[in-house]
Coordinates of C-alpha atoms in Angstrom, one line a residue:
M255 CA -70.6 -19.5 -30.6
S256 CA -72.0 -15.9 -30.5
K257 CA -69.8 -12.9 -30.9
T258 CA -70.2 -11.7 -27.3
E259 CA -69.8 -15.1 -25.7
K260 CA -66.6 -15.3 -23.6
V261 CA -64.4 -18.3 -23.1
S262 CA -63.0 -18.9 -19.6
P263 CA -59.3 -18.0 -19.4
I264 CA -58.7 -21.2 -17.5
K265 CA -60.2 -23.2 -20.4
N266 CA -58.1 -21.3 -22.8
F267 CA -55.0 -22.0 -20.7
F268 CA -55.6 -25.8 -20.6
A269 CA -56.8 -26.0 -24.2
G270 CA -53.6 -24.2 -25.3
G271 CA -51.5 -26.5 -23.1
V272 CA -53.1 -29.7 -24.5
G273 CA -52.7 -28.5 -28.0
G274 CA -49.1 -27.5 -27.4
I275 CA -48.3 -30.9 -25.9
G276 CA -49.7 -32.6 -29.0
L277 CA -47.6 -30.3 -31.2
V278 CA -44.4 -31.2 -29.3
L279 CA -45.1 -34.9 -29.4
A280 CA -45.7 -34.8 -33.1
G281 CA -42.9 -32.5 -34.2
H282 CA -40.0 -33.2 -31.8
P283 CA -38.5 -36.2 -33.7
M284 CA -38.0 -34.1 -36.8
D285 CA -36.7 -31.2 -34.7
T286 CA -34.1 -33.5 -33.3
V287 CA -33.0 -34.5 -36.8
K288 CA -32.9 -30.9 -37.9
V289 CA -30.7 -29.8 -35.0
R290 CA -28.3 -32.7 -35.4
L291 CA -27.9 -32.0 -39.1
Q292 CA -27.3 -28.3 -38.4
T293 CA -24.7 -28.9 -35.7
Q294 CA -22.8 -32.0 -37.0
P295 CA -19.0 -31.5 -37.3
K296 CA -17.5 -30.2 -40.5
M297 CA -16.6 -32.8 -43.0
I298 CA -12.9 -33.7 -43.1
P299 CA -11.4 -34.2 -46.5
G300 CA -11.3 -37.9 -47.3
K301 CA -13.9 -38.8 -44.7
S302 CA -17.6 -39.0 -44.9
S303 CA -19.8 -36.7 -42.9
L304 CA -21.6 -37.9 -39.8
Y305 CA -25.0 -37.7 -41.5
T306 CA -25.6 -37.6 -45.3
G307 CA -29.1 -36.3 -45.0
T308 CA -32.4 -36.3 -43.1
L309 CA -33.2 -40.0 -43.6
D310 CA -29.7 -41.1 -42.8
C311 CA -29.8 -39.0 -39.5
F312 CA -33.2 -40.4 -38.7
M313 CA -32.1 -44.0 -39.2
K314 CA -28.7 -43.7 -37.4
T315 CA -30.4 -42.1 -34.4
I316 CA -32.9 -45.0 -34.1
T317 CA -30.2 -47.6 -34.7
K318 CA -27.9 -46.1 -32.1
E319 CA -30.3 -44.8 -29.5
G320 CA -33.7 -46.4 -30.3
F321 CA -36.9 -44.4 -30.8
P322 CA -36.3 -42.5 -27.5
G323 CA -33.3 -40.9 -29.1
L324 CA -35.6 -38.9 -31.4
Y325 CA -37.2 -37.4 -28.3
K326 CA -34.0 -36.2 -26.5
G327 CA -34.5 -32.8 -25.0
M328 CA -38.3 -33.0 -25.1
G329 CA -38.7 -32.4 -21.3
A330 CA -38.1 -28.7 -21.4
P331 CA -40.6 -28.0 -24.3
L332 CA -43.3 -30.1 -22.6
V333 CA -43.0 -28.2 -19.4
A334 CA -42.8 -24.8 -21.0
I335 CA -45.4 -25.2 -23.8
T336 CA -48.5 -24.3 -21.6
P337 CA -47.1 -21.1 -20.1
M338 CA -45.6 -20.2 -23.5
T339 CA -48.9 -20.6 -25.3
S340 CA -50.7 -18.6 -22.6
L341 CA -48.2 -15.8 -22.9
L342 CA -48.5 -16.0 -26.7
F343 CA -52.3 -15.3 -26.6
F344 CA -52.0 -12.9 -23.8
G345 CA -49.6 -10.9 -25.8
F346 CA -51.8 -11.0 -28.9
G347 CA -54.8 -9.9 -26.9
L348 CA -52.8 -7.0 -25.3
G349 CA -51.4 -6.0 -28.7
K350 CA -55.0 -5.7 -30.1
K351 CA -56.3 -3.8 -27.1
L352 CA -53.4 -1.3 -27.3
Q353 CA -54.5 -0.4 -30.8
Q354 CA -58.2 -0.1 -30.1
K355 CA -60.1 2.9 -28.7
H356 CA -63.1 0.7 -27.9
P357 CA -63.1 -3.1 -27.3
D358 CA -65.2 -3.8 -30.4
D359 CA -63.1 -1.7 -32.8
P360 CA -62.1 -3.9 -35.8
L361 CA -58.4 -4.1 -36.7
N362 CA -56.9 -4.1 -40.1
Y363 CA -54.3 -6.7 -41.1
P364 CA -51.2 -4.5 -40.4
Q365 CA -52.5 -3.9 -36.9
L366 CA -53.1 -7.6 -36.4
F367 CA -49.5 -8.2 -37.6
A368 CA -48.3 -5.7 -35.0
A369 CA -50.3 -7.4 -32.3
G370 CA -48.9 -10.8 -33.3
M371 CA -45.4 -9.3 -33.1
L372 CA -46.0 -8.3 -29.5
A373 CA -47.2 -11.9 -28.8
G374 CA -43.9 -13.1 -30.2
V375 CA -42.0 -10.9 -27.7
F376 CA -43.9 -12.3 -24.8
S377 CA -43.6 -16.0 -25.9
T378 CA -39.8 -15.6 -26.5
V379 CA -39.3 -15.0 -22.7
V380 CA -40.1 -18.7 -22.2
L381 CA -39.1 -20.0 -25.6
A382 CA -35.5 -18.8 -25.7
P383 CA -34.1 -20.7 -22.7
V384 CA -36.2 -23.8 -23.6
E385 CA -34.8 -23.8 -27.2
R386 CA -31.2 -23.5 -25.8
I387 CA -31.7 -26.4 -23.3
K388 CA -33.4 -28.5 -25.9
C389 CA -30.7 -28.1 -28.5
L390 CA -27.9 -28.8 -26.1
L391 CA -29.6 -32.0 -25.0
Q392 CA -30.3 -33.1 -28.6
V393 CA -26.7 -32.5 -29.8
Q394 CA -24.8 -34.1 -26.9
A395 CA -26.1 -37.6 -27.5
S396 CA -24.9 -37.5 -31.1
N397 CA -21.4 -36.2 -30.1
N398 CA -21.0 -39.1 -27.5
V399 CA -20.2 -36.6 -24.8
I400 CA -22.8 -36.6 -22.0
K401 CA -22.5 -33.4 -20.0
Y402 CA -26.1 -32.9 -19.0
T403 CA -28.3 -35.6 -17.4
G404 CA -31.5 -33.8 -18.2
P405 CA -33.3 -30.4 -18.7
V406 CA -33.0 -29.3 -15.1
D407 CA -29.3 -30.3 -14.8
C408 CA -28.7 -28.5 -18.1
A409 CA -30.4 -25.3 -16.8
I410 CA -28.5 -25.4 -13.5
Q411 CA -25.1 -25.9 -15.2
L412 CA -25.7 -23.1 -17.7
Y413 CA -26.7 -20.7 -14.8
R414 CA -23.7 -21.7 -12.7
E415 CA -21.3 -21.2 -15.6
L416 CA -22.6 -18.0 -17.2
G417 CA -25.5 -16.8 -15.0
I418 CA -28.8 -15.7 -16.6
R419 CA -26.9 -14.8 -19.8
G420 CA -26.0 -18.4 -20.3
V421 CA -29.6 -19.5 -20.1
Y422 CA -30.8 -16.8 -22.5
K423 CA -27.9 -17.0 -24.9
G424 CA -29.1 -16.5 -28.4
I425 CA -32.3 -14.6 -27.4
I426 CA -31.7 -11.8 -29.9
L427 CA -31.7 -14.2 -32.8
T428 CA -34.7 -15.9 -31.4
L429 CA -36.5 -12.6 -31.2
M430 CA -35.4 -11.7 -34.8
R431 CA -36.9 -15.1 -35.9
D432 CA -40.1 -15.3 -33.8
V433 CA -41.4 -11.7 -33.6
P434 CA -42.1 -11.3 -37.4
A435 CA -43.0 -15.0 -37.7
T436 CA -45.6 -14.7 -35.0
G437 CA -47.0 -11.5 -36.5
A438 CA -47.4 -13.3 -39.8
Y439 CA -49.0 -16.3 -38.1
F440 CA -51.7 -14.3 -36.4
M441 CA -52.3 -12.0 -39.4
S442 CA -52.7 -15.0 -41.8
Y443 CA -54.9 -16.8 -39.3
E444 CA -57.3 -13.8 -39.1
W445 CA -57.1 -13.5 -42.9
M446 CA -58.1 -17.1 -43.4
K447 CA -61.0 -16.7 -41.0
D448 CA -62.2 -13.8 -43.0
C449 CA -61.9 -15.7 -46.2
L450 CA -63.7 -18.8 -44.9
T451 CA -66.5 -17.0 -43.0
P452 CA -69.9 -16.9 -44.9
Q453 CA -70.9 -13.5 -46.1
G454 CA -72.8 -11.4 -43.6
K455 CA -71.3 -13.1 -40.6
S456 CA -68.5 -11.9 -38.5
P457 CA -65.4 -14.1 -37.9
R458 CA -63.7 -11.9 -35.4
R459 CA -64.0 -12.9 -31.8
K460 CA -62.6 -11.3 -28.7
V461 CA -59.2 -12.6 -27.5

């Protein structure tokens, strides 16, 4: 692919969506285990904890709920992954352009980090409510209290109870986590491209 060749935004949109769906399908089971371990009730003296570790949580979830139990709350991430990925790369492209006087101006690694941080802000707009809904659905099954029937019902109940603040509860912490993490992600990605590109060729492509 030449340096000046452009990729259709529609292709980027669908490619990002397909890649994101694969990411959710592969990683959601371990995410469910992580959330349940983080939110399990405090251990009462004289009684064992609900889960003793990752493998125990994994096995108990399968025994009690079957393999579908590992995918509880996956609907919201699946629906949101394509627009979230699109916003992520839109934010990165915008962050780069804001720091360039000319479209072909190269950026140093701190500038790429800053552009990635802006991408994290954009993606969090979609990610924060999705994370909240996902976690609530993952936890309720292990607590034997079924309050929400699915992602849509969860979103509606949160909005009715607390308004938009209920849907976006925890967004500040999500920003504190994802903004620097996304900056580091894009900076390290560009660094690896530079390291792996043969000498005399340019790894940088327009976003």
